[in-house]
Structures are given as C-alpha cells and as structure tokens.
Amino acid sequence: MDHLLCDESWLSGPSTPEPFPNFRLNIHDDHVEMSPAMDAATVEEAISMDLEKESCFSNHGDKFIEFLVSKNLTDARFQTVQWLIQTRNRLNLSFETIFSAASCFDRFVYATSCNEWSKWMVELVAVTSLSIASKFNEVSSPSLEDFQMEGLNHMFHHKTVLEMELIVLKALEWRVNSVTSFSFSQILVATTGMGGGDIMMNRITDHLLDDLCDLKMLAYAPSVVAVAVVLDFLEEKSALEENLGKIMNLFGEEHKVKLKCCENCEMY
C-alpha cells in the first residue's frame, strides 16, 4: 500500500447498504461563532502566514478542473461535498472540519494515479478524509460508524479506514492542516469591525459552502474565494466602500487580478 496505484487491491471490499439519497444542504439555522477580534498588525501577519501556507497546499486551478473532468469525477466530487455537508449537519461538526475534509479529498484524488474510480473507492476516500479532518479540528471526533450511518452506498470496516488514513497521509506528505476559504473568511471578517459579526459569518459560510460544491470555483485558491464572498456580502450591506481598501491592502497585485476573475465567475 506504499504506492498509490489502481492495480492494487484497495484494501478490503465494502458492503452495500442503502442507495445514496438526493438531499439539499440546509444550514440556515446553524450558528457560526466569530473568532476573537484582532488588531491590524495581527490581521496582516495572519493573512501573510496563511497566503504563504496556502501556496504549499493548494492544487486549485484550471488543471485541477480538467483533471476531474478527464477522470469523470465531477459528479462524484459534488456528491462527496454534499455528503460532507449532510454529515456535518447530522453530527454537529465544525465547518472547518468540512472544508478541511474537502481539501484533503481533492488533494489526494489529484495525487493518485488511478485512471478509473469506482464509487466505493470515492466513498472510502471521502470517509477517510473526514476522519482525518475531524481529528485535527474536533475536540472529540465521532466514531467511524457514526460517519457512515447515512448517505453512502458502502460501509467500511474500522481497520480499512485506518489503513486508508495512512495511505492518504503519506500521499499528502503528512501535511493536512491546509488553509481553507472558511478559515480565511474568519480573518477577513475580523478586519471589518462590523457589528453582528456572528450573523455575518453565518451568511458568508452559507455562500462558501455553495462555492465548495461549485466546480468552476475550484479554479481559484481558497483565499481568493473567501475575499470574493466577503466583499460581496459587504457590498450587499452597503459597507464595501469603507472596508474595501482595508481588505485589499492585505494582498498584492497578482491576487487582486485573480480576485477580479473570481468575482466575474461568481456572477454566472
């Protein structure tokens, strides 16, 4: 299992329970707590560190979208993210866990040399990615049985998932604590100093979850998506003018060009 090749037997074969349900995300009653307020110097340092960190993790771009299309994985990825959202709602996981799990899934799939992906293989990577992310982000991680109670076509043995965790971690070189659009948005909201920050984060998180499901948004790094969503919300609240300079001064010209493209993409 040291080599990520599709001619290997992917651990053990799964059993088959109920079909995958057709569901829509519903997060409007959830509450996202704001991070503590940060002064300007702290925000600037945090943004700089996250941008540097992001460059080490992100596989986003047109090539990644082309890769998913070439492997016939676009629908599978959409279903995976929807399942992650459903599981978050059911188990009351943190939003950061879901964004981190999606990042883990994307990066592993992109790093793997498989030409054909069976549905059970996709689901095994999805369960494994969520298990890894929950161990990094949750105070108490749910059991693997809890993760698999709903929304999957297959069930996986505890040992199978643990062995797959090792494969995924090796493929990602043990670097799984990636920057996400959600974590980036929390820092950006802290720069605005607006009242009602918790309500603001709920609305922004809702939008970010939609973007996480949207294939075309994979062309942009998490930081770009986060900035686009935050600025869109500020414009809606007639607070863009007073905050635009404050936010954009945190980024270089190259980032601003990508942001403009992302904002245009959001319109369609």
Tab-separated table of C-alpha atoms in Angstrom:
chain	number	residue	atom	x	y	z
A	1	MET	CA	0.000	0.000	0.000
A	2	ASP	CA	3.014	2.275	-0.214
A	3	HIS	CA	2.278	3.021	-3.869
A	4	LEU	CA	-0.910	4.775	-4.930
A	5	LEU	CA	-1.665	2.642	-7.980
A	6	CYS	CA	-5.038	1.434	-9.133
A	7	ASP	CA	-3.851	-2.085	-9.913
A	8	GLU	CA	-3.549	-2.618	-6.166
A	9	SER	CA	-6.441	-4.121	-4.266
A	10	TRP	CA	-7.842	-1.100	-2.463
A	11	LEU	CA	-7.803	-2.719	0.949
A	12	SER	CA	-10.969	-4.743	1.581
A	13	GLY	CA	-14.175	-4.779	-0.423
A	14	PRO	CA	-17.082	-2.893	1.152
A	15	SER	CA	-20.608	-3.991	1.883
A	16	THR	CA	-23.569	-2.248	0.265
A	17	PRO	CA	-26.375	-0.634	2.311
A	18	GLU	CA	-28.999	1.873	1.148
A	19	PRO	CA	-28.636	3.969	-2.050
A	20	PHE	CA	-27.187	7.463	-1.974
A	21	PRO	CA	-30.028	9.883	-1.073
A	22	ASN	CA	-30.777	13.046	-3.001
A	23	PHE	CA	-30.523	15.848	-0.488
A	24	ARG	CA	-30.025	19.589	-0.314
A	25	LEU	CA	-27.876	21.350	2.246
A	26	ASN	CA	-29.750	23.226	4.939
A	27	ILE	CA	-27.540	25.240	7.252
A	28	HIS	CA	-29.550	28.374	7.827
A	29	ASP	CA	-30.355	27.562	11.452
A	30	ASP	CA	-26.735	26.901	12.340
A	31	HIS	CA	-24.605	29.359	14.242
A	32	VAL	CA	-21.015	30.219	13.355
A	33	GLU	CA	-19.080	31.779	16.181
A	34	MET	CA	-16.744	34.612	15.325
A	35	SER	CA	-13.055	34.419	16.080
A	36	PRO	CA	-11.798	36.903	18.684
A	37	ALA	CA	-11.196	40.412	17.360
A	38	MET	CA	-7.670	41.071	16.063
A	39	ASP	CA	-5.790	44.327	15.674
A	40	ALA	CA	-4.498	45.449	12.267
A	41	ALA	CA	-0.958	44.160	12.815
A	42	THR	CA	-2.205	40.732	13.884
A	43	VAL	CA	-4.542	40.523	10.894
A	44	GLU	CA	-1.755	41.459	8.474
A	45	GLU	CA	0.554	38.853	9.982
A	46	ALA	CA	-2.162	36.181	9.916
A	47	ILE	CA	-3.014	36.905	6.263
A	48	SER	CA	0.659	36.829	5.263
A	49	MET	CA	1.224	33.499	7.014
A	50	ASP	CA	-1.898	31.938	5.518
A	51	LEU	CA	-1.015	33.092	1.995
A	52	GLU	CA	2.415	31.506	2.331
A	53	LYS	CA	0.860	28.344	3.743
A	54	GLU	CA	-1.773	28.266	1.005
A	55	SER	CA	0.865	28.234	-1.723
A	56	CYS	CA	2.207	24.995	-0.259
A	57	PHE	CA	-1.160	23.217	-0.178
A	58	SER	CA	-3.372	24.384	-2.998
A	59	ASN	CA	-3.855	22.318	-6.151
A	60	HIS	CA	-6.559	24.682	-7.389
A	61	GLY	CA	-6.650	25.910	-10.933
A	62	ASP	CA	-7.940	25.069	-14.358
A	63	LYS	CA	-5.695	21.997	-14.475
A	64	PHE	CA	-7.475	20.517	-11.464
A	65	ILE	CA	-10.888	21.036	-13.066
A	66	GLU	CA	-9.608	19.472	-16.292
A	67	PHE	CA	-8.271	16.565	-14.236
A	68	LEU	CA	-11.663	15.936	-12.597
A	69	VAL	CA	-13.398	16.086	-15.957
A	70	SER	CA	-10.874	13.704	-17.572
A	71	LYS	CA	-11.378	11.164	-14.761
A	72	ASN	CA	-15.189	11.502	-14.823
A	73	LEU	CA	-15.072	12.644	-11.206
A	74	THR	CA	-17.119	15.840	-11.350
A	75	ASP	CA	-20.362	14.229	-10.161
A	76	ALA	CA	-18.514	12.100	-7.626
A	77	ARG	CA	-16.848	15.158	-6.123
A	78	PHE	CA	-20.150	17.042	-5.947
A	79	GLN	CA	-21.781	14.101	-4.153
A	80	THR	CA	-18.801	13.860	-1.803
A	81	VAL	CA	-19.064	17.508	-0.748
A	82	GLN	CA	-22.826	17.177	-0.337
A	83	TRP	CA	-22.280	14.118	1.854
A	84	LEU	CA	-19.722	16.021	3.946
A	85	ILE	CA	-22.232	18.834	4.474
A	86	GLN	CA	-25.009	16.413	5.368
A	87	THR	CA	-22.746	14.631	7.843
A	88	ARG	CA	-21.705	17.934	9.400
A	89	ASN	CA	-25.351	18.824	9.962
A	90	ARG	CA	-26.156	15.409	11.425
A	91	LEU	CA	-23.165	15.198	13.777
A	92	ASN	CA	-22.818	18.940	14.506
A	93	LEU	CA	-19.234	19.046	13.293
A	94	SER	CA	-17.378	22.314	12.847
A	95	PHE	CA	-17.456	23.970	9.451
A	96	GLU	CA	-13.663	23.958	9.366
A	97	THR	CA	-13.772	20.142	9.538
A	98	ILE	CA	-15.855	20.010	6.350
A	99	PHE	CA	-13.710	22.474	4.422
A	100	SER	CA	-10.558	20.657	5.548
A	101	ALA	CA	-12.019	17.272	4.585
A	102	ALA	CA	-12.921	18.560	1.115
A	103	SER	CA	-9.378	19.895	0.701
A	104	CYS	CA	-7.931	16.563	1.802
A	105	PHE	CA	-10.186	14.704	-0.652
A	106	ASP	CA	-9.257	16.996	-3.564
A	107	ARG	CA	-5.542	16.856	-2.926
A	108	PHE	CA	-5.461	13.077	-2.546
A	109	VAL	CA	-7.524	12.436	-5.672
A	110	TYR	CA	-5.243	14.765	-7.635
A	111	ALA	CA	-2.134	12.995	-6.302
A	112	THR	CA	-3.387	9.500	-7.141
A	113	SER	CA	-2.589	7.756	-10.401
A	114	CYS	CA	-5.946	5.990	-10.801
A	115	ASN	CA	-7.449	6.004	-14.275
A	116	GLU	CA	-10.833	4.695	-13.168
A	117	TRP	CA	-12.578	5.386	-9.899
A	118	SER	CA	-15.263	3.040	-8.606
A	119	LYS	CA	-17.985	4.536	-6.435
A	120	TRP	CA	-16.775	2.609	-3.389
A	121	MET	CA	-13.250	3.971	-3.886
A	122	VAL	CA	-14.541	7.558	-3.909
A	123	GLU	CA	-16.597	6.898	-0.776
A	124	LEU	CA	-13.651	5.330	1.021
A	125	VAL	CA	-11.521	8.417	0.322
A	126	ALA	CA	-14.414	10.647	1.443
A	127	VAL	CA	-14.835	8.812	4.760
A	128	THR	CA	-11.078	8.767	5.290
A	129	SER	CA	-10.729	12.488	4.537
A	130	LEU	CA	-13.496	13.335	7.003
A	131	SER	CA	-11.936	11.106	9.647
A	132	ILE	CA	-8.555	12.808	9.257
A	133	ALA	CA	-10.043	16.321	9.248
A	134	SER	CA	-12.154	15.654	12.332
A	135	LYS	CA	-9.091	14.535	14.276
A	136	PHE	CA	-7.460	17.890	13.540
A	137	ASN	CA	-10.490	20.129	14.117
A	138	GLU	CA	-12.874	18.490	16.582
A	139	VAL	CA	-12.462	18.362	20.352
A	140	SER	CA	-13.936	14.868	20.243
A	141	SER	CA	-14.004	13.100	16.888
A	142	PRO	CA	-17.102	10.951	16.167
A	143	SER	CA	-16.648	7.239	15.544
A	144	LEU	CA	-16.213	5.864	12.041
A	145	GLU	CA	-19.559	4.128	12.470
A	146	ASP	CA	-21.227	7.500	13.109
A	147	PHE	CA	-19.712	8.933	9.929
A	148	GLN	CA	-21.127	6.085	7.842
A	149	MET	CA	-24.657	5.896	9.233
A	150	GLU	CA	-26.235	7.853	6.357
A	151	GLY	CA	-25.628	8.937	2.786
A	152	LEU	CA	-23.246	6.260	1.498
A	153	ASN	CA	-23.694	3.267	-0.777
A	154	HIS	CA	-20.971	1.346	1.037
A	155	MET	CA	-19.789	0.646	4.569
A	156	PHE	CA	-16.141	0.243	5.507
A	157	HIS	CA	-14.532	-1.685	8.330
A	158	HIS	CA	-12.736	0.328	11.016
A	159	LYS	CA	-9.408	-1.286	10.101
A	160	THR	CA	-9.916	-0.491	6.401
A	161	VAL	CA	-10.396	3.227	7.081
A	162	LEU	CA	-7.405	3.367	9.424
A	163	GLU	CA	-5.204	1.728	6.785
A	164	MET	CA	-6.538	4.161	4.196
A	165	GLU	CA	-5.733	7.072	6.518
A	166	LEU	CA	-2.093	6.045	6.385
A	167	ILE	CA	-2.181	5.903	2.577
A	168	VAL	CA	-3.761	9.354	2.364
A	169	LEU	CA	-1.397	10.894	4.897
A	170	LYS	CA	1.631	9.505	3.074
A	171	ALA	CA	0.319	10.790	-0.247
A	172	LEU	CA	-0.146	14.253	1.267
A	173	GLU	CA	3.255	14.030	2.963
A	174	TRP	CA	1.515	14.322	6.347
A	175	ARG	CA	0.578	17.932	5.556
A	176	VAL	CA	-3.184	18.109	6.048
A	177	ASN	CA	-3.773	21.261	8.084
A	178	SER	CA	-4.408	23.346	4.978
A	179	VAL	CA	-5.786	26.853	4.621
A	180	THR	CA	-9.455	26.873	3.591
A	181	SER	CA	-11.826	29.541	2.330
A	182	PHE	CA	-13.658	29.279	5.653
A	183	SER	CA	-10.584	29.883	7.813
A	184	PHE	CA	-9.560	32.761	5.548
A	185	SER	CA	-13.007	34.357	5.745
A	186	GLN	CA	-12.870	34.450	9.546
A	187	ILE	CA	-9.730	36.570	9.436
A	188	LEU	CA	-11.208	38.864	6.791
A	189	VAL	CA	-14.413	39.434	8.746
A	190	ALA	CA	-12.327	40.322	11.794
A	191	THR	CA	-10.802	43.198	9.803
A	192	THR	CA	-14.157	44.884	9.164
A	193	GLY	CA	-15.095	45.603	12.767
A	194	MET	CA	-18.768	45.366	11.790
A	195	GLY	CA	-21.430	44.669	14.357
A	196	GLY	CA	-23.435	41.464	14.123
A	197	GLY	CA	-20.335	39.517	13.177
A	198	ASP	CA	-21.837	36.121	14.001
A	199	ILE	CA	-24.776	36.679	11.656
A	200	MET	CA	-22.339	37.901	9.025
A	201	MET	CA	-20.253	34.725	9.338
A	202	ASN	CA	-23.359	32.540	9.021
A	203	ARG	CA	-24.283	34.216	5.739
A	204	ILE	CA	-20.724	34.073	4.427
A	205	THR	CA	-20.348	30.417	5.420
A	206	ASP	CA	-23.559	29.572	3.608
A	207	HIS	CA	-22.138	31.152	0.449
A	208	LEU	CA	-18.760	29.442	0.883
A	209	LEU	CA	-20.454	26.042	1.137
A	210	ASP	CA	-22.239	26.708	-2.140
A	211	ASP	CA	-18.897	27.636	-3.710
A	212	LEU	CA	-17.304	24.474	-2.289
A	213	CYS	CA	-19.793	22.454	-4.350
A	214	ASP	CA	-19.295	24.554	-7.475
A	215	LEU	CA	-16.810	23.025	-9.909
A	216	LYS	CA	-15.859	26.320	-11.556
A	217	MET	CA	-14.809	27.805	-8.202
A	218	LEU	CA	-12.051	25.190	-7.948
A	219	ALA	CA	-10.124	27.349	-10.397
A	220	TYR	CA	-9.386	29.757	-7.540
A	221	ALA	CA	-7.371	29.445	-4.356
A	222	PRO	CA	-9.295	29.445	-1.046
A	223	SER	CA	-8.099	32.948	-0.189
A	224	VAL	CA	-9.453	34.354	-3.465
A	225	VAL	CA	-12.839	32.685	-2.963
A	226	ALA	CA	-13.017	33.966	0.615
A	227	VAL	CA	-12.230	37.562	-0.357
A	228	ALA	CA	-14.783	37.490	-3.196
A	229	VAL	CA	-17.530	36.243	-0.876
A	230	VAL	CA	-16.719	38.687	1.933
A	231	LEU	CA	-16.637	41.653	-0.459
A	232	ASP	CA	-19.937	40.552	-1.997
A	233	PHE	CA	-21.525	40.495	1.458
A	234	LEU	CA	-20.105	43.920	2.345
A	235	GLU	CA	-21.498	45.337	-0.869
A	236	GLU	CA	-24.894	43.897	-0.033
A	237	LYS	CA	-24.740	45.599	3.366
A	238	SER	CA	-23.565	48.918	1.859
A	239	ALA	CA	-20.321	48.575	3.801
A	240	LEU	CA	-17.988	47.878	0.903
A	241	GLU	CA	-16.554	51.365	0.410
A	242	GLU	CA	-15.354	51.734	3.984
A	243	ASN	CA	-13.787	48.245	4.065
A	244	LEU	CA	-12.528	47.670	0.519
A	245	GLY	CA	-9.196	49.435	0.951
A	246	LYS	CA	-8.662	47.877	4.347
A	247	ILE	CA	-9.041	44.384	2.892
A	248	MET	CA	-7.356	44.834	-0.483
A	249	ASN	CA	-4.252	46.410	1.067
A	250	LEU	CA	-3.533	42.981	2.550
A	251	PHE	CA	-2.908	41.488	-0.897
A	252	GLY	CA	-0.577	42.008	-3.833
A	253	GLU	CA	-1.478	42.931	-7.398
A	254	GLU	CA	-1.468	39.330	-8.653
A	255	HIS	CA	-4.007	38.399	-6.007
A	256	LYS	CA	-6.218	41.333	-6.991
A	257	VAL	CA	-6.251	40.214	-10.642
A	258	LYS	CA	-7.329	36.708	-9.647
A	259	LEU	CA	-9.975	38.184	-7.368
A	260	LYS	CA	-11.472	40.147	-10.255
A	261	CYS	CA	-11.737	36.963	-12.331
A	262	CYS	CA	-13.308	35.125	-9.403
A	263	GLU	CA	-15.899	37.876	-8.871
A	264	ASN	CA	-16.851	37.679	-12.557
A	265	CYS	CA	-17.127	33.893	-12.227
A	266	GLU	CA	-19.485	34.281	-9.241
A	267	MET	CA	-21.917	36.203	-11.419
A	268	TYR	CA	-22.568	33.264	-13.745
